[in-house]
């Protein structure tokens, strides 16, 4: 089975850098994904790490270390609009893409 | 515009009612999913359809009945639901294995 752990809440100020960690226990997976969900909205895909290392997409970066069963999402130059919930998810080894999600981290960005 | 449209956005129903949730994707994807999102809990996968065939039923009670008439449409038929079924029901689609999933805005369901 799979289980993922994330902090429930993180707070930061505009312009700062914040790291949201995700530790997992899984029997095997293709990769680690990150999704953003604003209150009342749909989860939207942010990034995907199939291999160890850092993936950068603009202000957002994601990191995976399979040997440490650990990943993180790094958000730089924080803006108020980044206040949202962030979910890590793993793609278990399967024929059809299924996702197992963490409980999510609520990020609160203040002025 | 997310490419995945869900209706209705909000639904209030009694425990004896029968209703259906609808999902339509305009992305040409071949896999569609139903998720349940409750407060303080992870997103829970309910059903997976791949090329209109159900490939996963994640131990969902029979009061939830999915239907996938084609690759673009997915329904979730509801009957005799319980108060604990109140949640946000999200539909998603993807272009096969290991591809990002695209979510709809969800249906907020409240059971009286």
mmCIF file with all atom_site columns, N, CA and C in Angstrom, chain B residues 17-81:
data_model
loop_
_atom_site.group_PDB
_atom_site.id
_atom_site.type_symbol
_atom_site.label_atom_id
_atom_site.label_alt_id
_atom_site.label_comp_id
_atom_site.label_asym_id
_atom_site.label_entity_id
_atom_site.label_seq_id
_atom_site.pdbx_PDB_ins_code
_atom_site.Cartn_x
_atom_site.Cartn_y
_atom_site.Cartn_z
_atom_site.occupancy
_atom_site.B_iso_or_equiv
_atom_site.pdbx_formal_charge
_atom_site.auth_seq_id
_atom_site.auth_comp_id
_atom_site.auth_asym_id
_atom_site.auth_atom_id
_atom_site.pdbx_PDB_model_num
ATOM 1   N N  . UNK B 1 17 ? -33.515 10.117 -1.934  1.00 0.00 ? 17 UNK B N  1
ATOM 2   C CA . UNK B 1 17 ? -33.523 10.604 -3.326  1.00 0.00 ? 17 UNK B CA 1
ATOM 3   C C  . UNK B 1 17 ? -32.583 9.814  -4.214  1.00 0.00 ? 17 UNK B C  1
ATOM 4   N N  . UNK B 1 18 ? -32.802 9.954  -5.530  1.00 0.00 ? 18 UNK B N  1
ATOM 5   C CA . UNK B 1 18 ? -31.877 9.445  -6.537  1.00 0.00 ? 18 UNK B CA 1
ATOM 6   C C  . UNK B 1 18 ? -31.457 10.615 -7.406  1.00 0.00 ? 18 UNK B C  1
ATOM 7   N N  . UNK B 1 19 ? -30.168 10.781 -7.570  1.00 0.00 ? 19 UNK B N  1
ATOM 8   C CA . UNK B 1 19 ? -29.641 11.852 -8.405  1.00 0.00 ? 19 UNK B CA 1
ATOM 9   C C  . UNK B 1 19 ? -28.413 11.338 -9.143  1.00 0.00 ? 19 UNK B C  1
ATOM 10  N N  . UNK B 1 20 ? -27.961 12.105 -10.128 1.00 0.00 ? 20 UNK B N  1
ATOM 11  C CA . UNK B 1 20 ? -26.761 11.735 -10.868 1.00 0.00 ? 20 UNK B CA 1
ATOM 12  C C  . UNK B 1 20 ? -25.841 12.935 -11.014 1.00 0.00 ? 20 UNK B C  1
ATOM 13  N N  . UNK B 1 21 ? -24.543 12.670 -10.901 1.00 0.00 ? 21 UNK B N  1
ATOM 14  C CA . UNK B 1 21 ? -23.521 13.670 -11.182 1.00 0.00 ? 21 UNK B CA 1
ATOM 15  C C  . UNK B 1 21 ? -22.978 13.407 -12.580 1.00 0.00 ? 21 UNK B C  1
ATOM 16  N N  . UNK B 1 22 ? -22.682 14.501 -13.282 1.00 0.00 ? 22 UNK B N  1
ATOM 17  C CA . UNK B 1 22 ? -22.205 14.367 -14.649 1.00 0.00 ? 22 UNK B CA 1
ATOM 18  C C  . UNK B 1 22 ? -20.830 14.987 -14.794 1.00 0.00 ? 22 UNK B C  1
ATOM 19  N N  . UNK B 1 23 ? -20.006 14.341 -15.605 1.00 0.00 ? 23 UNK B N  1
ATOM 20  C CA . UNK B 1 23 ? -18.673 14.856 -15.918 1.00 0.00 ? 23 UNK B CA 1
ATOM 21  C C  . UNK B 1 23 ? -18.435 14.718 -17.410 1.00 0.00 ? 23 UNK B C  1
ATOM 22  N N  . UNK B 1 24 ? -17.872 15.763 -18.003 1.00 0.00 ? 24 UNK B N  1
ATOM 23  C CA . UNK B 1 24 ? -17.541 15.734 -19.426 1.00 0.00 ? 24 UNK B CA 1
ATOM 24  C C  . UNK B 1 24 ? -16.141 16.294 -19.610 1.00 0.00 ? 24 UNK B C  1
ATOM 25  N N  . UNK B 1 25 ? -15.320 15.593 -20.374 1.00 0.00 ? 25 UNK B N  1
ATOM 26  C CA . UNK B 1 25 ? -13.974 16.104 -20.640 1.00 0.00 ? 25 UNK B CA 1
ATOM 27  C C  . UNK B 1 25 ? -13.810 16.376 -22.134 1.00 0.00 ? 25 UNK B C  1
ATOM 28  N N  . UNK B 1 26 ? -13.159 17.517 -22.413 1.00 0.00 ? 26 UNK B N  1
ATOM 29  C CA . UNK B 1 26 ? -12.991 17.987 -23.790 1.00 0.00 ? 26 UNK B CA 1
ATOM 30  C C  . UNK B 1 26 ? -11.526 17.899 -24.212 1.00 0.00 ? 26 UNK B C  1
ATOM 31  N N  . UNK B 1 27 ? -10.782 16.995 -23.603 1.00 0.00 ? 27 UNK B N  1
ATOM 32  C CA . UNK B 1 27 ? -9.336  16.939 -23.790 1.00 0.00 ? 27 UNK B CA 1
ATOM 33  C C  . UNK B 1 27 ? -8.888  15.755 -24.633 1.00 0.00 ? 27 UNK B C  1
ATOM 34  N N  . UNK B 1 28 ? -9.806  14.897 -25.037 1.00 0.00 ? 28 UNK B N  1
ATOM 35  C CA . UNK B 1 28 ? -9.440  13.721 -25.815 1.00 0.00 ? 28 UNK B CA 1
ATOM 36  C C  . UNK B 1 28 ? -8.751  12.641 -25.015 1.00 0.00 ? 28 UNK B C  1
ATOM 37  N N  . UNK B 1 29 ? -8.913  12.677 -23.700 1.00 0.00 ? 29 UNK B N  1
ATOM 38  C CA . UNK B 1 29 ? -8.274  11.684 -22.837 1.00 0.00 ? 29 UNK B CA 1
ATOM 39  C C  . UNK B 1 29 ? -9.021  10.356 -22.875 1.00 0.00 ? 29 UNK B C  1
ATOM 40  N N  . UNK B 1 30 ? -8.299  9.278  -22.497 1.00 0.00 ? 30 UNK B N  1
ATOM 41  C CA . UNK B 1 30 ? -8.929  7.962  -22.539 1.00 0.00 ? 30 UNK B CA 1
ATOM 42  C C  . UNK B 1 30 ? -9.167  7.371  -21.154 1.00 0.00 ? 30 UNK B C  1
ATOM 43  N N  . UNK B 1 31 ? -8.794  8.059  -20.116 1.00 0.00 ? 31 UNK B N  1
ATOM 44  C CA . UNK B 1 31 ? -9.034  7.573  -18.757 1.00 0.00 ? 31 UNK B CA 1
ATOM 45  C C  . UNK B 1 31 ? -9.793  8.638  -17.976 1.00 0.00 ? 31 UNK B C  1
ATOM 46  N N  . UNK B 1 32 ? -10.779 8.196  -17.200 1.00 0.00 ? 32 UNK B N  1
ATOM 47  C CA . UNK B 1 32 ? -11.571 9.114  -16.363 1.00 0.00 ? 32 UNK B CA 1
ATOM 48  C C  . UNK B 1 32 ? -11.724 8.526  -14.968 1.00 0.00 ? 32 UNK B C  1
ATOM 49  N N  . UNK B 1 33 ? -11.874 9.415  -13.996 1.00 0.00 ? 33 UNK B N  1
ATOM 50  C CA . UNK B 1 33 ? -11.830 9.015  -12.593 1.00 0.00 ? 33 UNK B CA 1
ATOM 51  C C  . UNK B 1 33 ? -12.891 9.763  -11.783 1.00 0.00 ? 33 UNK B C  1
ATOM 52  N N  . UNK B 1 34 ? -13.390 9.108  -10.756 1.00 0.00 ? 34 UNK B N  1
ATOM 53  C CA . UNK B 1 34 ? -14.176 9.771  -9.716  1.00 0.00 ? 34 UNK B CA 1
ATOM 54  C C  . UNK B 1 34 ? -13.396 9.724  -8.410  1.00 0.00 ? 34 UNK B C  1
ATOM 55  N N  . UNK B 1 35 ? -13.335 10.895 -7.734  1.00 0.00 ? 35 UNK B N  1
ATOM 56  C CA . UNK B 1 35 ? -12.718 11.009 -6.427  1.00 0.00 ? 35 UNK B CA 1
ATOM 57  C C  . UNK B 1 35 ? -13.725 11.600 -5.454  1.00 0.00 ? 35 UNK B C  1
ATOM 58  N N  . UNK B 1 36 ? -13.535 11.255 -4.174  1.00 0.00 ? 36 UNK B N  1
ATOM 59  C CA . UNK B 1 36 ? -14.292 11.884 -3.097  1.00 0.00 ? 36 UNK B CA 1
ATOM 60  C C  . UNK B 1 36 ? -13.313 12.689 -2.254  1.00 0.00 ? 36 UNK B C  1
ATOM 61  N N  . UNK B 1 37 ? -13.667 13.954 -1.960  1.00 0.00 ? 37 UNK B N  1
ATOM 62  C CA . UNK B 1 37 ? -12.820 14.785 -1.106  1.00 0.00 ? 37 UNK B CA 1
ATOM 63  C C  . UNK B 1 37 ? -13.620 15.249 0.103   1.00 0.00 ? 37 UNK B C  1
ATOM 64  N N  . UNK B 1 38 ? -13.256 14.744 1.263   1.00 0.00 ? 38 UNK B N  1
ATOM 65  C CA . UNK B 1 38 ? -13.884 15.149 2.521   1.00 0.00 ? 38 UNK B CA 1
ATOM 66  C C  . UNK B 1 38 ? -12.912 16.030 3.292   1.00 0.00 ? 38 UNK B C  1
ATOM 67  N N  . UNK B 1 39 ? -13.463 16.834 4.174   1.00 0.00 ? 39 UNK B N  1
ATOM 68  C CA . UNK B 1 39 ? -12.623 17.730 4.969   1.00 0.00 ? 39 UNK B CA 1
ATOM 69  C C  . UNK B 1 39 ? -11.616 16.923 5.786   1.00 0.00 ? 39 UNK B C  1
ATOM 70  N N  . UNK B 1 40 ? -10.383 17.423 5.814   1.00 0.00 ? 40 UNK B N  1
ATOM 71  C CA . UNK B 1 40 ? -9.312  16.860 6.630   1.00 0.00 ? 40 UNK B CA 1
ATOM 72  C C  . UNK B 1 40 ? -8.913  15.445 6.216   1.00 0.00 ? 40 UNK B C  1
ATOM 73  N N  . UNK B 1 41 ? -9.301  15.011 5.035   1.00 0.00 ? 41 UNK B N  1
ATOM 74  C CA . UNK B 1 41 ? -8.942  13.671 4.566   1.00 0.00 ? 41 UNK B CA 1
ATOM 75  C C  . UNK B 1 41 ? -8.322  13.766 3.184   1.00 0.00 ? 41 UNK B C  1
ATOM 76  N N  . UNK B 1 42 ? -7.476  12.796 2.828   1.00 0.00 ? 42 UNK B N  1
ATOM 77  C CA . UNK B 1 42 ? -6.915  12.832 1.477   1.00 0.00 ? 42 UNK B CA 1
ATOM 78  C C  . UNK B 1 42 ? -7.986  12.592 0.423   1.00 0.00 ? 42 UNK B C  1
ATOM 79  N N  . UNK B 1 43 ? -7.701  13.038 -0.785  1.00 0.00 ? 43 UNK B N  1
ATOM 80  C CA . UNK B 1 43 ? -8.547  12.676 -1.912  1.00 0.00 ? 43 UNK B CA 1
ATOM 81  C C  . UNK B 1 43 ? -8.626  11.152 -1.999  1.00 0.00 ? 43 UNK B C  1
ATOM 82  N N  . UNK B 1 44 ? -9.857  10.644 -2.105  1.00 0.00 ? 44 UNK B N  1
ATOM 83  C CA . UNK B 1 44 ? -10.051 9.194  -2.161  1.00 0.00 ? 44 UNK B CA 1
ATOM 84  C C  . UNK B 1 44 ? -10.496 8.804  -3.562  1.00 0.00 ? 44 UNK B C  1
ATOM 85  N N  . UNK B 1 45 ? -9.723  7.940  -4.203  1.00 0.00 ? 45 UNK B N  1
ATOM 86  C CA . UNK B 1 45 ? -10.113 7.433  -5.509  1.00 0.00 ? 45 UNK B CA 1
ATOM 87  C C  . UNK B 1 45 ? -11.297 6.488  -5.350  1.00 0.00 ? 45 UNK B C  1
ATOM 88  N N  . UNK B 1 46 ? -12.324 6.686  -6.179  1.00 0.00 ? 46 UNK B N  1
ATOM 89  C CA . UNK B 1 46 ? -13.513 5.826  -6.122  1.00 0.00 ? 46 UNK B CA 1
ATOM 90  C C  . UNK B 1 46 ? -13.525 4.856  -7.300  1.00 0.00 ? 46 UNK B C  1
ATOM 91  N N  . UNK B 1 47 ? -13.491 5.396  -8.506  1.00 0.00 ? 47 UNK B N  1
ATOM 92  C CA . UNK B 1 47 ? -13.619 4.564  -9.707  1.00 0.00 ? 47 UNK B CA 1
ATOM 93  C C  . UNK B 1 47 ? -12.644 5.061  -10.774 1.00 0.00 ? 47 UNK B C  1
ATOM 94  N N  . UNK B 1 48 ? -12.198 4.109  -11.607 1.00 0.00 ? 48 UNK B N  1
ATOM 95  C CA . UNK B 1 48 ? -11.354 4.433  -12.749 1.00 0.00 ? 48 UNK B CA 1
ATOM 96  C C  . UNK B 1 48 ? -11.944 3.768  -13.986 1.00 0.00 ? 48 UNK B C  1
ATOM 97  N N  . UNK B 1 49 ? -12.037 4.525  -15.052 1.00 0.00 ? 49 UNK B N  1
ATOM 98  C CA . UNK B 1 49 ? -12.447 3.994  -16.351 1.00 0.00 ? 49 UNK B CA 1
ATOM 99  C C  . UNK B 1 49 ? -11.328 4.256  -17.343 1.00 0.00 ? 49 UNK B C  1
ATOM 100 N N  . UNK B 1 50 ? -10.990 3.217  -18.098 1.00 0.00 ? 50 UNK B N  1
ATOM 101 C CA . UNK B 1 50 ? -9.972  3.322  -19.137 1.00 0.00 ? 50 UNK B CA 1
ATOM 102 C C  . UNK B 1 50 ? -10.580 2.824  -20.430 1.00 0.00 ? 50 UNK B C  1
ATOM 103 N N  . UNK B 1 51 ? -10.658 3.700  -21.425 1.00 0.00 ? 51 UNK B N  1
ATOM 104 C CA . UNK B 1 51 ? -11.317 3.360  -22.684 1.00 0.00 ? 51 UNK B CA 1
ATOM 105 C C  . UNK B 1 51 ? -12.721 2.798  -22.419 1.00 0.00 ? 51 UNK B C  1
ATOM 106 N N  . UNK B 1 52 ? -13.472 3.487  -21.579 1.00 0.00 ? 52 UNK B N  1
ATOM 107 C CA . UNK B 1 52 ? -14.865 3.188  -21.225 1.00 0.00 ? 52 UNK B CA 1
ATOM 108 C C  . UNK B 1 52 ? -15.024 1.943  -20.366 1.00 0.00 ? 52 UNK B C  1
ATOM 109 N N  . UNK B 1 53 ? -13.966 1.243  -20.062 1.00 0.00 ? 53 UNK B N  1
ATOM 110 C CA . UNK B 1 53 ? -14.063 0.044  -19.246 1.00 0.00 ? 53 UNK B CA 1
ATOM 111 C C  . UNK B 1 53 ? -13.621 0.351  -17.815 1.00 0.00 ? 53 UNK B C  1
ATOM 112 N N  . UNK B 1 54 ? -14.433 -0.103 -16.857 1.00 0.00 ? 54 UNK B N  1
ATOM 113 C CA . UNK B 1 54 ? -14.066 0.132  -15.459 1.00 0.00 ? 54 UNK B CA 1
ATOM 114 C C  . UNK B 1 54 ? -12.891 -0.761 -15.087 1.00 0.00 ? 54 UNK B C  1
ATOM 115 N N  . UNK B 1 55 ? -11.810 -0.138 -14.647 1.00 0.00 ? 55 UNK B N  1
ATOM 116 C CA . UNK B 1 55 ? -10.618 -0.905 -14.300 1.00 0.00 ? 55 UNK B CA 1
ATOM 117 C C  . UNK B 1 55 ? -10.342 -0.883 -12.807 1.00 0.00 ? 55 UNK B C  1
ATOM 118 N N  . UNK B 1 56 ? -11.060 -0.059 -12.074 1.00 0.00 ? 56 UNK B N  1
ATOM 119 C CA . UNK B 1 56 ? -10.842 -0.023 -10.630 1.00 0.00 ? 56 UNK B CA 1
ATOM 120 C C  . UNK B 1 56 ? -12.115 0.408  -9.936  1.00 0.00 ? 56 UNK B C  1
ATOM 121 N N  . UNK B 1 57 ? -12.455 -0.319 -8.886  1.00 0.00 ? 57 UNK B N  1
ATOM 122 C CA . UNK B 1 57 ? -13.541 0.051  -7.987  1.00 0.00 ? 57 UNK B CA 1
ATOM 123 C C  . UNK B 1 57 ? -12.947 -0.048 -6.599  1.00 0.00 ? 57 UNK B C  1
ATOM 124 N N  . UNK B 1 58 ? -12.694 1.113  -6.003  1.00 0.00 ? 58 UNK B N  1
ATOM 125 C CA . UNK B 1 58 ? -11.921 1.141  -4.774  1.00 0.00 ? 58 UNK B CA 1
ATOM 126 C C  . UNK B 1 58 ? -12.792 0.899  -3.551  1.00 0.00 ? 58 UNK B C  1
ATOM 127 N N  . UNK B 1 59 ? -13.450 -0.272 -3.538  1.00 0.00 ? 59 UNK B N  1
ATOM 128 C CA . UNK B 1 59 ? -14.287 -0.676 -2.388  1.00 0.00 ? 59 UNK B CA 1
ATOM 129 C C  . UNK B 1 59 ? -15.347 0.371  -2.070  1.00 0.00 ? 59 UNK B C  1
ATOM 130 N N  . UNK B 1 60 ? -15.996 0.846  -3.111  1.00 0.00 ? 60 UNK B N  1
ATOM 131 C CA . UNK B 1 60 ? -17.017 1.877  -2.943  1.00 0.00 ? 60 UNK B CA 1
ATOM 132 C C  . UNK B 1 60 ? -18.374 1.220  -2.695  1.00 0.00 ? 60 UNK B C  1
ATOM 133 N N  . UNK B 1 61 ? -19.169 1.727  -1.751  1.00 0.00 ? 61 UNK B N  1
ATOM 134 C CA . UNK B 1 61 ? -20.495 1.143  -1.497  1.00 0.00 ? 61 UNK B CA 1
ATOM 135 C C  . UNK B 1 61 ? -21.364 1.170  -2.747  1.00 0.00 ? 61 UNK B C  1
ATOM 136 N N  . UNK B 1 62 ? -22.269 0.207  -2.830  1.00 0.00 ? 62 UNK B N  1
ATOM 137 C CA . UNK B 1 62 ? -23.095 0.068  -4.030  1.00 0.00 ? 62 UNK B CA 1
ATOM 138 C C  . UNK B 1 62 ? -24.100 1.196  -4.210  1.00 0.00 ? 62 UNK B C  1
ATOM 139 N N  . UNK B 1 63 ? -24.272 2.045  -3.205  1.00 0.00 ? 63 UNK B N  1
ATOM 140 C CA . UNK B 1 63 ? -25.165 3.194  -3.379  1.00 0.00 ? 63 UNK B CA 1
ATOM 141 C C  . UNK B 1 63 ? -24.566 4.233  -4.334  1.00 0.00 ? 63 UNK B C  1
ATOM 142 N N  . UNK B 1 64 ? -23.301 4.043  -4.693  1.00 0.00 ? 64 UNK B N  1
ATOM 143 C CA . UNK B 1 64 ? -22.660 4.842  -5.738  1.00 0.00 ? 64 UNK B CA 1
ATOM 144 C C  . UNK B 1 64 ? -22.494 3.945  -6.965  1.00 0.00 ? 64 UNK B C  1
ATOM 145 N N  . UNK B 1 65 ? -23.046 4.359  -8.085  1.00 0.00 ? 65 UNK B N  1
ATOM 146 C CA . UNK B 1 65 ? -23.000 3.544  -9.289  1.00 0.00 ? 65 UNK B CA 1
ATOM 147 C C  . UNK B 1 65 ? -22.475 4.372  -10.458 1.00 0.00 ? 65 UNK B C  1
ATOM 148 N N  . UNK B 1 66 ? -21.284 4.050  -10.972 1.00 0.00 ? 66 UNK B N  1
ATOM 149 C CA . UNK B 1 66 ? -20.735 4.831  -12.076 1.00 0.00 ? 66 UNK B CA 1
ATOM 150 C C  . UNK B 1 66 ? -21.230 4.320  -13.422 1.00 0.00 ? 66 UNK B C  1
ATOM 151 N N  . UNK B 1 67 ? -21.155 5.228  -14.401 1.00 0.00 ? 67 UNK B N  1
ATOM 152 C CA . UNK B 1 67 ? -21.500 4.868  -15.775 1.00 0.00 ? 67 UNK B CA 1
ATOM 153 C C  . UNK B 1 67 ? -20.610 5.660  -16.714 1.00 0.00 ? 67 UNK B C  1
ATOM 154 N N  . UNK B 1 68 ? -20.048 4.990  -17.709 1.00 0.00 ? 68 UNK B N  1
ATOM 155 C CA . UNK B 1 68 ? -19.183 5.658  -18.670 1.00 0.00 ? 68 UNK B CA 1
ATOM 156 C C  . UNK B 1 68 ? -19.622 5.270  -20.077 1.00 0.00 ? 68 UNK B C  1
ATOM 157 N N  . UNK B 1 69 ? -20.545 6.037  -20.668 1.00 0.00 ? 69 UNK B N  1
ATOM 158 C CA . UNK B 1 69 ? -21.071 5.666  -21.985 1.00 0.00 ? 69 UNK B CA 1
ATOM 159 C C  . UNK B 1 69 ? -20.065 5.842  -23.113 1.00 0.00 ? 69 UNK B C  1
ATOM 160 N N  . UNK B 1 70 ? -19.113 6.756  -22.948 1.00 0.00 ? 70 UNK B N  1
ATOM 161 C CA . UNK B 1 70 ? -18.054 6.953  -23.946 1.00 0.00 ? 70 UNK B CA 1
ATOM 162 C C  . UNK B 1 70 ? -16.867 7.599  -23.249 1.00 0.00 ? 70 UNK B C  1
ATOM 163 N N  . UNK B 1 71 ? -15.785 7.774  -23.967 1.00 0.00 ? 71 UNK B N  1
ATOM 164 C CA . UNK B 1 71 ? -14.546 8.256  -23.345 1.00 0.00 ? 71 UNK B CA 1
ATOM 165 C C  . UNK B 1 71 ? -14.632 9.688  -22.849 1.00 0.00 ? 71 UNK B C  1
ATOM 166 N N  . UNK B 1 72 ? -15.664 10.413 -23.274 1.00 0.00 ? 72 UNK B N  1
ATOM 167 C CA . UNK B 1 72 ? -15.761 11.821 -22.900 1.00 0.00 ? 72 UNK B CA 1
ATOM 168 C C  . UNK B 1 72 ? -16.720 12.081 -21.747 1.00 0.00 ? 72 UNK B C  1
ATOM 169 N N  . UNK B 1 73 ? -17.546 11.113 -21.412 1.00 0.00 ? 73 UNK B N  1
ATOM 170 C CA . UNK B 1 73 ? -18.587 11.328 -20.412 1.00 0.00 ? 73 UNK B CA 1
ATOM 171 C C  . UNK B 1 73 ? -18.513 10.291 -19.297 1.00 0.00 ? 73 UNK B C  1
ATOM 172 N N  . UNK B 1 74 ? -18.751 10.782 -18.111 1.00 0.00 ? 74 UNK B N  1
ATOM 173 C CA . UNK B 1 74 ? -18.741 9.911  -16.931 1.00 0.00 ? 74 UNK B CA 1
ATOM 174 C C  . UNK B 1 74 ? -19.850 10.377 -16.000 1.00 0.00 ? 74 UNK B C  1
ATOM 175 N N  . UNK B 1 75 ? -20.610 9.416  -15.490 1.00 0.00 ? 75 UNK B N  1
ATOM 176 C CA . UNK B 1 75 ? -21.688 9.734  -14.561 1.00 0.00 ? 75 UNK B CA 1
ATOM 177 C C  . UNK B 1 75 ? -21.456 9.009  -13.238 1.00 0.00 ? 75 UNK B C  1
ATOM 178 N N  . UNK B 1 76 ? -22.016 9.585  -12.192 1.00 0.00 ? 76 UNK B N  1
ATOM 179 C CA . UNK B 1 76 ? -22.040 8.905  -10.897 1.00 0.00 ? 76 UNK B CA 1
ATOM 180 C C  . UNK B 1 76 ? -23.475 8.965  -10.401 1.00 0.00 ? 76 UNK B C  1
ATOM 181 N N  . UNK B 1 77 ? -24.134 7.805  -10.413 1.00 0.00 ? 77 UNK B N  1
ATOM 182 C CA . UNK B 1 77 ? -25.525 7.714  -9.984  1.00 0.00 ? 77 UNK B CA 1
ATOM 183 C C  . UNK B 1 77 ? -25.573 7.461  -8.479  1.00 0.00 ? 77 UNK B C  1
ATOM 184 N N  . UNK B 1 78 ? -26.431 8.234  -7.814  1.00 0.00 ? 78 UNK B N  1
ATOM 185 C CA . UNK B 1 78 ? -26.498 8.208  -6.359  1.00 0.00 ? 78 UNK B CA 1
ATOM 186 C C  . UNK B 1 78 ? -27.880 7.771  -5.898  1.00 0.00 ? 78 UNK B C  1
ATOM 187 N N  . UNK B 1 79 ? -27.949 6.882  -4.912  1.00 0.00 ? 79 UNK B N  1
ATOM 188 C CA . UNK B 1 79 ? -29.255 6.524  -4.350  1.00 0.00 ? 79 UNK B CA 1
ATOM 189 C C  . UNK B 1 79 ? -29.090 6.055  -2.914  1.00 0.00 ? 79 UNK B C  1
ATOM 190 N N  . UNK B 1 80 ? -30.046 6.424  -2.104  1.00 0.00 ? 80 UNK B N  1
ATOM 191 C CA . UNK B 1 80 ? -30.083 6.109  -0.667  1.00 0.00 ? 80 UNK B CA 1
ATOM 192 C C  . UNK B 1 80 ? -28.751 6.403  -0.003  1.00 0.00 ? 80 UNK B C  1
ATOM 193 N N  . UNK B 1 81 ? -28.281 7.630  -0.191  1.00 0.00 ? 81 UNK B N  1
ATOM 194 C CA . UNK B 1 81 ? -27.000 8.018  0.407   1.00 0.00 ? 81 UNK B CA 1
ATOM 195 C C  . UNK B 1 81 ? -27.159 8.289  1.895   1.00 0.00 ? 81 UNK B C  1
#
